[in-house]
mmCIF file of C-alpha atoms in Angstrom:
data_model
loop_
_atom_site.group_PDB
_atom_site.id
_atom_site.type_symbol
_atom_site.label_atom_id
_atom_site.label_comp_id
_atom_site.label_asym_id
_atom_site.label_seq_id
_atom_site.Cartn_x
_atom_site.Cartn_y
_atom_site.Cartn_z
ATOM 1 C CA MET A 1 -17.373 27.260 -9.485
ATOM 2 C CA SER A 2 -19.437 25.586 -12.198
ATOM 3 C CA VAL A 3 -22.129 24.946 -9.627
ATOM 4 C CA ASN A 4 -22.730 26.214 -6.131
ATOM 5 C CA TYR A 5 -21.220 23.285 -4.259
ATOM 6 C CA ALA A 6 -22.608 23.916 -0.777
ATOM 7 C CA ALA A 7 -26.043 25.025 -1.958
ATOM 8 C CA GLY A 8 -26.334 22.188 -4.453
ATOM 9 C CA LEU A 9 -25.696 19.364 -2.021
ATOM 10 C CA SER A 10 -28.687 17.216 -1.234
ATOM 11 C CA PRO A 11 -30.304 18.254 2.057
ATOM 12 C CA TYR A 12 -28.835 16.336 4.957
ATOM 13 C CA ALA A 13 -30.086 17.341 8.392
ATOM 14 C CA ASP A 14 -27.647 15.353 10.520
ATOM 15 C CA LYS A 15 -24.276 16.756 9.531
ATOM 16 C CA GLY A 16 -22.553 15.334 12.602
ATOM 17 C CA VAL A 17 -20.022 17.167 14.720
ATOM 18 C CA CYS A 18 -18.100 19.815 12.783
ATOM 19 C CA GLY A 19 -14.875 21.661 13.553
ATOM 20 C CA LEU A 20 -13.298 19.164 15.962
ATOM 21 C CA PRO A 21 -9.614 19.872 16.723
ATOM 22 C CA GLU A 22 -7.015 18.140 14.583
ATOM 23 C CA GLU A 23 -4.407 15.823 16.065
ATOM 24 C CA PHE A 24 -0.899 15.072 14.792
ATOM 25 C CA ASP A 25 1.350 12.145 15.653
ATOM 26 C CA SER A 26 5.009 12.959 16.248
ATOM 27 C CA PRO A 27 7.331 12.163 13.307
ATOM 28 C CA ASP A 28 8.708 9.073 15.068
ATOM 29 C CA GLU A 29 5.256 7.843 16.047
ATOM 30 C CA LEU A 30 3.951 8.472 12.540
ATOM 31 C CA LYS A 31 6.820 6.523 10.994
ATOM 32 C CA ALA A 32 6.248 3.581 13.328
ATOM 33 C CA LYS A 33 2.528 3.502 12.613
ATOM 34 C CA VAL A 34 2.997 3.643 8.843
ATOM 35 C CA GLU A 35 5.395 0.704 9.124
ATOM 36 C CA ILE A 36 2.661 -1.236 10.919
ATOM 37 C CA LEU A 37 0.186 -0.274 8.200
ATOM 38 C CA ALA A 38 2.567 -1.436 5.483
ATOM 39 C CA GLN A 39 2.909 -4.804 7.198
ATOM 40 C CA LEU A 40 -0.857 -5.135 7.539
ATOM 41 C CA ILE A 41 -1.243 -4.491 3.816
ATOM 42 C CA LYS A 42 1.462 -7.020 2.940
ATOM 43 C CA GLU A 43 -0.328 -9.650 5.018
ATOM 44 C CA SER A 44 -3.804 -8.771 3.750
ATOM 45 C CA GLN A 45 -5.543 -10.965 1.213
ATOM 46 C CA TYR A 46 -8.376 -8.524 0.543
ATOM 47 C CA LEU A 47 -7.804 -4.835 1.249
ATOM 48 C CA VAL A 48 -10.737 -2.448 0.865
ATOM 49 C CA VAL A 49 -10.135 1.300 1.171
ATOM 50 C CA HIS A 50 -12.845 3.756 2.225
ATOM 51 C CA SER A 51 -12.018 7.320 1.154
ATOM 52 C CA GLY A 52 -13.518 10.608 2.301
ATOM 53 C CA ALA A 53 -13.250 14.317 1.623
ATOM 54 C CA GLY A 54 -9.975 14.607 3.540
ATOM 55 C CA ILE A 55 -8.023 13.097 0.645
ATOM 56 C CA SER A 56 -9.036 15.949 -1.683
ATOM 57 C CA THR A 57 -8.156 18.959 0.482
ATOM 58 C CA SER A 58 -4.614 19.018 -0.907
ATOM 59 C CA ALA A 59 -6.209 19.193 -4.373
ATOM 60 C CA GLY A 60 -7.864 22.468 -3.361
ATOM 61 C CA ILE A 61 -11.324 21.088 -2.565
ATOM 62 C CA PRO A 62 -12.509 21.706 1.015
ATOM 63 C CA ASP A 63 -13.773 18.905 3.213
ATOM 64 C CA PHE A 64 -16.967 19.101 5.269
ATOM 65 C CA ARG A 65 -16.130 19.015 8.979
ATOM 66 C CA GLY A 66 -12.515 20.182 9.128
ATOM 67 C CA PRO A 67 -11.529 23.623 10.458
ATOM 68 C CA LYS A 68 -12.250 25.130 7.024
ATOM 69 C CA GLY A 69 -14.832 22.582 5.941
ATOM 70 C CA VAL A 70 -18.043 23.365 4.074
ATOM 71 C CA TRP A 71 -20.337 22.525 6.983
ATOM 72 C CA THR A 72 -18.007 23.936 9.648
ATOM 73 C CA LEU A 73 -18.020 27.322 7.929
ATOM 74 C CA GLU A 74 -21.734 27.055 7.217
ATOM 75 C CA GLU A 75 -22.365 26.847 10.971
ATOM 76 C CA LYS A 76 -20.420 30.102 11.328
ATOM 77 C CA GLY A 77 -22.337 31.788 8.525
ATOM 78 C CA GLU A 78 -19.290 31.729 6.242
ATOM 79 C CA SER A 79 -18.649 30.310 2.772
ATOM 80 C CA PRO A 80 -15.949 27.765 1.880
ATOM 81 C CA GLN A 81 -12.928 28.872 -0.133
ATOM 82 C CA PHE A 82 -11.963 26.836 -3.181
ATOM 83 C CA GLU A 83 -8.390 26.957 -4.446
ATOM 84 C CA THR A 84 -9.406 25.522 -7.810
ATOM 85 C CA THR A 85 -12.408 24.540 -9.890
ATOM 86 C CA PHE A 86 -13.612 20.960 -9.979
ATOM 87 C CA GLU A 87 -12.620 20.742 -13.647
ATOM 88 C CA ASP A 88 -9.085 21.992 -12.954
ATOM 89 C CA ALA A 89 -8.513 20.007 -9.762
ATOM 90 C CA ARG A 90 -5.729 17.457 -10.082
ATOM 91 C CA PRO A 91 -5.772 14.130 -8.238
ATOM 92 C CA SER A 92 -3.736 14.312 -5.042
ATOM 93 C CA LEU A 93 -0.783 12.106 -4.207
ATOM 94 C CA THR A 94 -3.221 9.932 -2.266
ATOM 95 C CA HIS A 95 -5.465 9.438 -5.307
ATOM 96 C CA MET A 96 -2.492 8.360 -7.396
ATOM 97 C CA ALA A 97 -1.007 6.211 -4.621
ATOM 98 C CA LEU A 98 -4.285 4.299 -4.414
ATOM 99 C CA LEU A 99 -4.040 3.672 -8.146
ATOM 100 C CA GLY A 100 -0.532 2.349 -7.559
ATOM 101 C CA LEU A 101 -1.770 0.026 -4.803
ATOM 102 C CA GLN A 102 -4.478 -1.276 -7.132
ATOM 103 C CA ARG A 103 -2.075 -1.908 -9.994
ATOM 104 C CA ALA A 104 0.302 -3.717 -7.651
ATOM 105 C CA GLY A 105 -2.488 -6.039 -6.544
ATOM 106 C CA TYR A 106 -2.723 -4.862 -2.955
ATOM 107 C CA LEU A 107 -5.969 -2.881 -3.201
ATOM 108 C CA LYS A 108 -8.925 -5.036 -4.162
ATOM 109 C CA TYR A 109 -11.687 -2.434 -3.968
ATOM 110 C CA LEU A 110 -12.225 1.273 -3.289
ATOM 111 C CA ILE A 111 -15.372 2.683 -1.680
ATOM 112 C CA SER A 112 -15.569 6.473 -1.813
ATOM 113 C CA GLN A 113 -17.900 9.026 -0.254
ATOM 114 C CA ASN A 114 -16.497 11.781 -2.498
ATOM 115 C CA VAL A 115 -18.394 13.449 -5.339
ATOM 116 C CA ASP A 116 -15.454 15.359 -6.869
ATOM 117 C CA GLY A 117 -14.691 12.712 -9.505
ATOM 118 C CA LEU A 118 -10.957 12.641 -8.765
ATOM 119 C CA HIS A 119 -10.782 8.865 -8.332
ATOM 120 C CA VAL A 120 -12.246 8.341 -11.803
ATOM 121 C CA ARG A 121 -10.155 11.116 -13.369
ATOM 122 C CA SER A 122 -7.021 9.593 -11.828
ATOM 123 C CA GLY A 123 -7.574 6.473 -13.930
ATOM 124 C CA PHE A 124 -8.744 4.207 -11.115
ATOM 125 C CA PRO A 125 -10.752 1.333 -12.654
ATOM 126 C CA ARG A 126 -14.459 2.027 -12.310
ATOM 127 C CA ASP A 127 -15.292 -1.663 -11.895
ATOM 128 C CA MET A 128 -13.248 -1.624 -8.680
ATOM 129 C CA LEU A 129 -14.802 1.605 -7.388
ATOM 130 C CA SER A 130 -18.101 2.499 -5.741
ATOM 131 C CA GLU A 131 -18.900 6.217 -5.419
ATOM 132 C CA LEU A 132 -21.579 6.029 -2.759
ATOM 133 C CA HIS A 133 -22.684 9.654 -3.009
ATOM 134 C CA GLY A 134 -22.328 10.046 -6.753
ATOM 135 C CA ASN A 135 -19.980 11.906 -9.068
ATOM 136 C CA MET A 136 -20.352 15.504 -10.245
ATOM 137 C CA PHE A 137 -19.045 14.543 -13.704
ATOM 138 C CA VAL A 138 -21.367 11.580 -14.305
ATOM 139 C CA GLU A 139 -24.749 11.342 -16.001
ATOM 140 C CA GLU A 140 -26.832 8.183 -15.992
ATOM 141 C CA CYS A 141 -29.687 7.187 -18.268
ATOM 142 C CA GLU A 142 -32.799 6.728 -16.164
ATOM 143 C CA LYS A 143 -33.930 3.793 -18.330
ATOM 144 C CA CYS A 144 -30.960 1.686 -19.422
ATOM 145 C CA GLY A 145 -28.464 2.731 -16.750
ATOM 146 C CA ARG A 146 -25.718 3.767 -19.180
ATOM 147 C CA GLN A 147 -23.339 6.223 -17.512
ATOM 148 C CA TYR A 148 -21.448 9.049 -19.187
ATOM 149 C CA VAL A 149 -18.311 10.542 -17.665
ATOM 150 C CA ARG A 150 -18.090 14.170 -18.798
ATOM 151 C CA ASP A 151 -15.155 16.568 -18.914
ATOM 152 C CA LYS A 152 -17.208 19.291 -17.219
ATOM 153 C CA VAL A 153 -19.238 19.305 -14.039
ATOM 154 C CA ILE A 154 -22.866 18.516 -14.847
ATOM 155 C CA GLY A 155 -24.928 21.705 -14.696
ATOM 156 C CA VAL A 156 -27.411 20.341 -12.155
ATOM 157 C CA MET A 157 -26.912 18.465 -8.907
ATOM 158 C CA GLY A 158 -28.951 15.645 -7.473
ATOM 159 C CA LEU A 159 -31.159 13.186 -9.343
ATOM 160 C CA LYS A 160 -32.474 15.713 -11.854
ATOM 161 C CA PRO A 161 -32.873 15.708 -15.656
ATOM 162 C CA THR A 162 -30.018 17.329 -17.559
ATOM 163 C CA GLY A 163 -31.814 17.749 -20.885
ATOM 164 C CA ARG A 164 -29.508 15.374 -22.778
ATOM 165 C CA LEU A 165 -30.455 12.113 -24.453
ATOM 166 C CA CYS A 166 -28.945 8.693 -23.986
ATOM 167 C CA ASP A 167 -27.215 7.606 -27.202
ATOM 168 C CA VAL A 168 -27.228 3.853 -26.598
ATOM 169 C CA VAL A 169 -28.253 2.096 -29.816
ATOM 170 C CA ARG A 170 -30.738 -0.708 -29.424
ATOM 171 C CA SER A 171 -29.451 -3.842 -31.129
ATOM 172 C CA MET A 172 -32.791 -4.699 -32.743
ATOM 173 C CA SER A 173 -34.087 -1.359 -33.955
ATOM 174 C CA LEU A 174 -30.751 0.459 -34.285
ATOM 175 C CA ARG A 175 -32.401 3.437 -32.662
ATOM 176 C CA ALA A 176 -31.097 5.470 -29.775
ATOM 177 C CA CYS A 177 -32.473 4.662 -26.339
ATOM 178 C CA ARG A 178 -35.738 6.633 -26.244
ATOM 179 C CA ALA A 179 -37.264 5.207 -23.104
ATOM 180 C CA GLY A 180 -34.842 7.324 -21.128
ATOM 181 C CA GLU A 181 -35.354 10.623 -22.921
ATOM 182 C CA THR A 182 -33.095 12.535 -20.568
ATOM 183 C CA ALA A 183 -29.995 11.592 -18.689
ATOM 184 C CA LYS A 184 -29.696 12.356 -15.014
ATOM 185 C CA THR A 185 -26.755 12.999 -12.774
ATOM 186 C CA ALA A 186 -25.664 10.498 -10.206
ATOM 187 C CA CYS A 187 -26.930 11.533 -6.786
ATOM 188 C CA VAL A 188 -24.787 13.941 -4.825
ATOM 189 C CA LEU A 189 -24.584 13.333 -1.083
ATOM 190 C CA GLU A 190 -27.756 11.314 -1.053
ATOM 191 C CA GLU A 191 -26.939 7.667 -0.534
ATOM 192 C CA CYS A 192 -26.872 6.216 -4.049
ATOM 193 C CA SER A 193 -28.893 3.026 -4.041
ATOM 194 C CA SER A 194 -26.845 1.619 -6.934
ATOM 195 C CA GLY A 195 -23.558 2.176 -5.115
ATOM 196 C CA ILE A 196 -24.747 0.616 -1.872
ATOM 197 C CA ALA A 197 -26.371 -2.245 -3.794
ATOM 198 C CA LYS A 198 -23.115 -2.990 -5.619
ATOM 199 C CA VAL A 199 -21.158 -3.072 -2.374
ATOM 200 C CA ASN A 200 -23.732 -5.314 -0.696
ATOM 201 C CA ARG A 201 -24.182 -7.573 -3.733
ATOM 202 C CA ASP A 202 -20.509 -8.377 -3.988
ATOM 203 C CA ASN A 203 -20.030 -8.580 -0.199
ATOM 204 C CA LEU A 204 -16.996 -6.353 -0.637
ATOM 205 C CA HIS A 205 -16.746 -5.112 2.934
ATOM 206 C CA ARG A 206 -17.502 -8.609 4.261
ATOM 207 C CA ARG A 207 -14.781 -10.185 2.119
ATOM 208 C CA ALA A 208 -12.222 -7.666 3.332
ATOM 209 C CA ASP A 209 -9.720 -8.744 5.962
ATOM 210 C CA LEU A 210 -8.415 -5.170 6.183
ATOM 211 C CA ALA A 211 -10.474 -1.988 5.923
ATOM 212 C CA LEU A 212 -8.430 1.195 5.567
ATOM 213 C CA THR A 213 -10.241 4.517 5.935
ATOM 214 C CA LEU A 214 -8.619 7.672 4.585
ATOM 215 C CA GLY A 215 -9.816 11.191 5.327
ATOM 216 C CA THR A 216 -13.285 10.375 6.625
ATOM 217 C CA SER A 217 -14.872 10.786 10.039
ATOM 218 C CA MET A 218 -17.460 8.126 9.101
ATOM 219 C CA GLN A 219 -20.383 10.144 10.460
ATOM 220 C CA ILE A 220 -22.701 9.687 7.458
ATOM 221 C CA LYS A 221 -24.863 6.543 7.480
ATOM 222 C CA PRO A 222 -24.912 3.929 6.100
ATOM 223 C CA SER A 223 -21.600 4.494 4.294
ATOM 224 C CA GLY A 224 -19.781 5.402 7.496
ATOM 225 C CA ASP A 225 -20.661 2.079 9.093
ATOM 226 C CA LEU A 226 -19.417 -0.122 6.225
ATOM 227 C CA PRO A 227 -15.852 -0.427 7.618
ATOM 228 C CA LEU A 228 -17.277 -1.848 10.854
ATOM 229 C CA ILE A 229 -18.635 -4.854 8.981
ATOM 230 C CA THR A 230 -15.065 -5.876 8.166
ATOM 231 C CA LYS A 231 -14.218 -5.682 11.865
ATOM 232 C CA ARG A 232 -17.271 -7.716 12.854
ATOM 233 C CA LYS A 233 -16.301 -10.400 10.339
ATOM 234 C CA GLY A 234 -12.902 -10.811 11.979
ATOM 235 C CA GLY A 235 -10.888 -8.334 9.922
ATOM 236 C CA LYS A 236 -8.917 -5.295 11.030
ATOM 237 C CA LEU A 237 -9.779 -1.604 10.767
ATOM 238 C CA ALA A 238 -7.068 1.009 10.189
ATOM 239 C CA ILE A 239 -8.003 4.695 10.333
ATOM 240 C CA VAL A 240 -6.098 7.653 8.878
ATOM 241 C CA ASN A 241 -7.644 10.996 9.810
ATOM 242 C CA LEU A 242 -6.658 14.256 11.476
ATOM 243 C CA GLN A 243 -9.837 14.536 13.532
ATOM 244 C CA PRO A 244 -11.441 11.962 15.831
ATOM 245 C CA THR A 245 -13.747 9.565 13.993
ATOM 246 C CA LYS A 246 -16.927 7.782 14.916
ATOM 247 C CA HIS A 247 -15.215 4.386 15.034
ATOM 248 C CA ASP A 248 -11.849 5.128 16.660
ATOM 249 C CA LYS A 249 -12.520 2.707 19.514
ATOM 250 C CA HIS A 250 -12.975 -0.136 17.024
ATOM 251 C CA SER A 251 -9.714 0.459 15.158
ATOM 252 C CA TYR A 252 -6.647 -1.766 15.221
ATOM 253 C CA LEU A 253 -4.512 1.163 14.082
ATOM 254 C CA ARG A 254 -5.173 4.898 14.250
ATOM 255 C CA ILE A 255 -2.879 7.340 12.439
ATOM 256 C CA HIS A 256 -3.062 11.126 12.886
ATOM 257 C CA GLY A 257 -1.390 12.976 10.031
ATOM 258 C CA TYR A 258 -1.741 14.432 6.558
ATOM 259 C CA VAL A 259 -2.936 11.624 4.340
ATOM 260 C CA ASP A 260 -0.577 12.536 1.468
ATOM 261 C CA ASP A 261 2.441 12.302 3.790
ATOM 262 C CA ILE A 262 1.262 8.953 5.108
ATOM 263 C CA MET A 263 0.589 7.511 1.656
ATOM 264 C CA LYS A 264 3.971 8.701 0.395
ATOM 265 C CA GLN A 265 5.715 6.833 3.213
ATOM 266 C CA LEU A 266 3.478 3.811 2.690
ATOM 267 C CA VAL A 267 4.194 3.297 -1.011
ATOM 268 C CA GLU A 268 7.915 3.704 -0.346
ATOM 269 C CA LEU A 269 7.787 0.981 2.314
ATOM 270 C CA LEU A 270 5.929 -1.263 -0.143
ATOM 271 C CA GLY A 271 8.537 -0.594 -2.820
ATOM 272 C CA LEU A 272 6.060 1.062 -5.171
ATOM 273 C CA ASP A 273 6.136 4.169 -7.320
ATOM 274 C CA VAL A 274 3.291 6.675 -7.351
ATOM 275 C CA PRO A 275 1.874 6.696 -10.901
ATOM 276 C CA LYS A 276 2.287 9.985 -12.716
ATOM 277 C CA TRP A 277 -0.932 11.793 -13.549
ATOM 278 C CA GLU A 278 -1.056 12.758 -17.211
ATOM 279 C CA GLY A 279 -4.488 14.348 -17.401
ATOM 280 C CA PRO A 280 -8.076 13.165 -16.877
ATOM 281 C CA THR A 281 -8.294 9.484 -17.739
ATOM 282 C CA VAL A 282 -11.249 7.129 -17.442
ATOM 283 C CA CYS A 283 -10.551 3.427 -16.997
ATOM 284 C CA GLU A 284 -13.725 1.360 -17.079
ATOM 285 C CA ARG A 285 -12.286 -2.074 -16.301
ATOM 286 C CA SER A 286 -9.303 -3.318 -14.350
ATOM 287 C CA THR A 287 -8.745 -6.041 -16.946
ATOM 288 C CA ILE A 288 -7.692 -3.430 -19.501
ATOM 289 C CA THR A 289 -4.033 -2.499 -19.763
ATOM 290 C CA PRO A 290 -2.756 -0.449 -16.807
ATOM 291 C CA GLU A 291 -2.349 2.617 -19.010
ATOM 292 C CA CYS A 292 -6.006 3.280 -19.753
ATOM 293 C CA THR A 293 -6.765 5.747 -22.500
ATOM 294 C CA ALA A 294 -8.329 9.132 -21.982
ATOM 295 C CA ASP A 295 -12.079 8.719 -22.367
ATOM 296 C CA VAL A 296 -13.590 11.824 -20.828
ATOM 297 C CA LYS A 297 -16.462 12.920 -23.033
ATOM 298 C CA PRO A 298 -17.863 16.435 -23.461
ATOM 299 C CA PRO A 299 -21.610 16.644 -22.876
ATOM 300 C CA GLN A 300 -23.737 16.649 -25.996
ATOM 301 C CA SER A 301 -26.889 18.747 -26.146
ATOM 302 C CA ALA A 302 -30.177 17.047 -26.853
ATOM 303 C CA PRO A 303 -31.240 17.319 -30.488
ATOM 304 C CA VAL A 304 -34.091 19.697 -31.180
#
């Protein structure tokens, strides 16, 4: 790997319960539940999806608390096995199905706990996405806040200097931004204050009448408790996960199955196609044409 994933994660003492047994609904039960989910989405005026590490396992990136998760294996003194590098990982069917839901107008906002960058690289509009724990491909100027999406994993993890300069040109002096001499990565597994602030500022989870969680056990706070706010405001909570989650008792619908299989059935019931992935693509704004152009930038070294 470009970086040591497990070792580079920000320290987090309370990792929750790891290695819980997985549950699977029968094919008939799964079909019936997905039909209910499709109807909920059709009736929803403001759908917010909360995604977790479980949606990236089919892309070759291990989760945290599953049978082969990073923290589950760590408790056993073992190391996780990656089937790919972060740079070579391709968005899963679920990543692309979420893009399809957004383009069709069903999905109003996506809140992700993942740091693998696959939502951004799938072409999902960044102005409709909050990455609460950061993104391994993103640098941010510590002064002006400009973010850079790179084509390689940033060489450091956490809120640390990368040694590169922000190239924003000041309108008055026509000089590069010098107040932020070095760029820094977005935080990784620490709660990003900017991500939480954006969610709270726009009242995204409060505006939602349907919160759909995909591949997350919701054990990390405060991100794991955001879907509950939708429930408390009178909305519904639908959970898709193989293992028990922290908020199962609060859910209107609970589906046990592989998330890719569920999303495939869901888009078919909604009469949608899953967009084809044609390589890493960055879409900054949802108001741009649906086919956003590739805008993944290689990191530039600081001038000497």
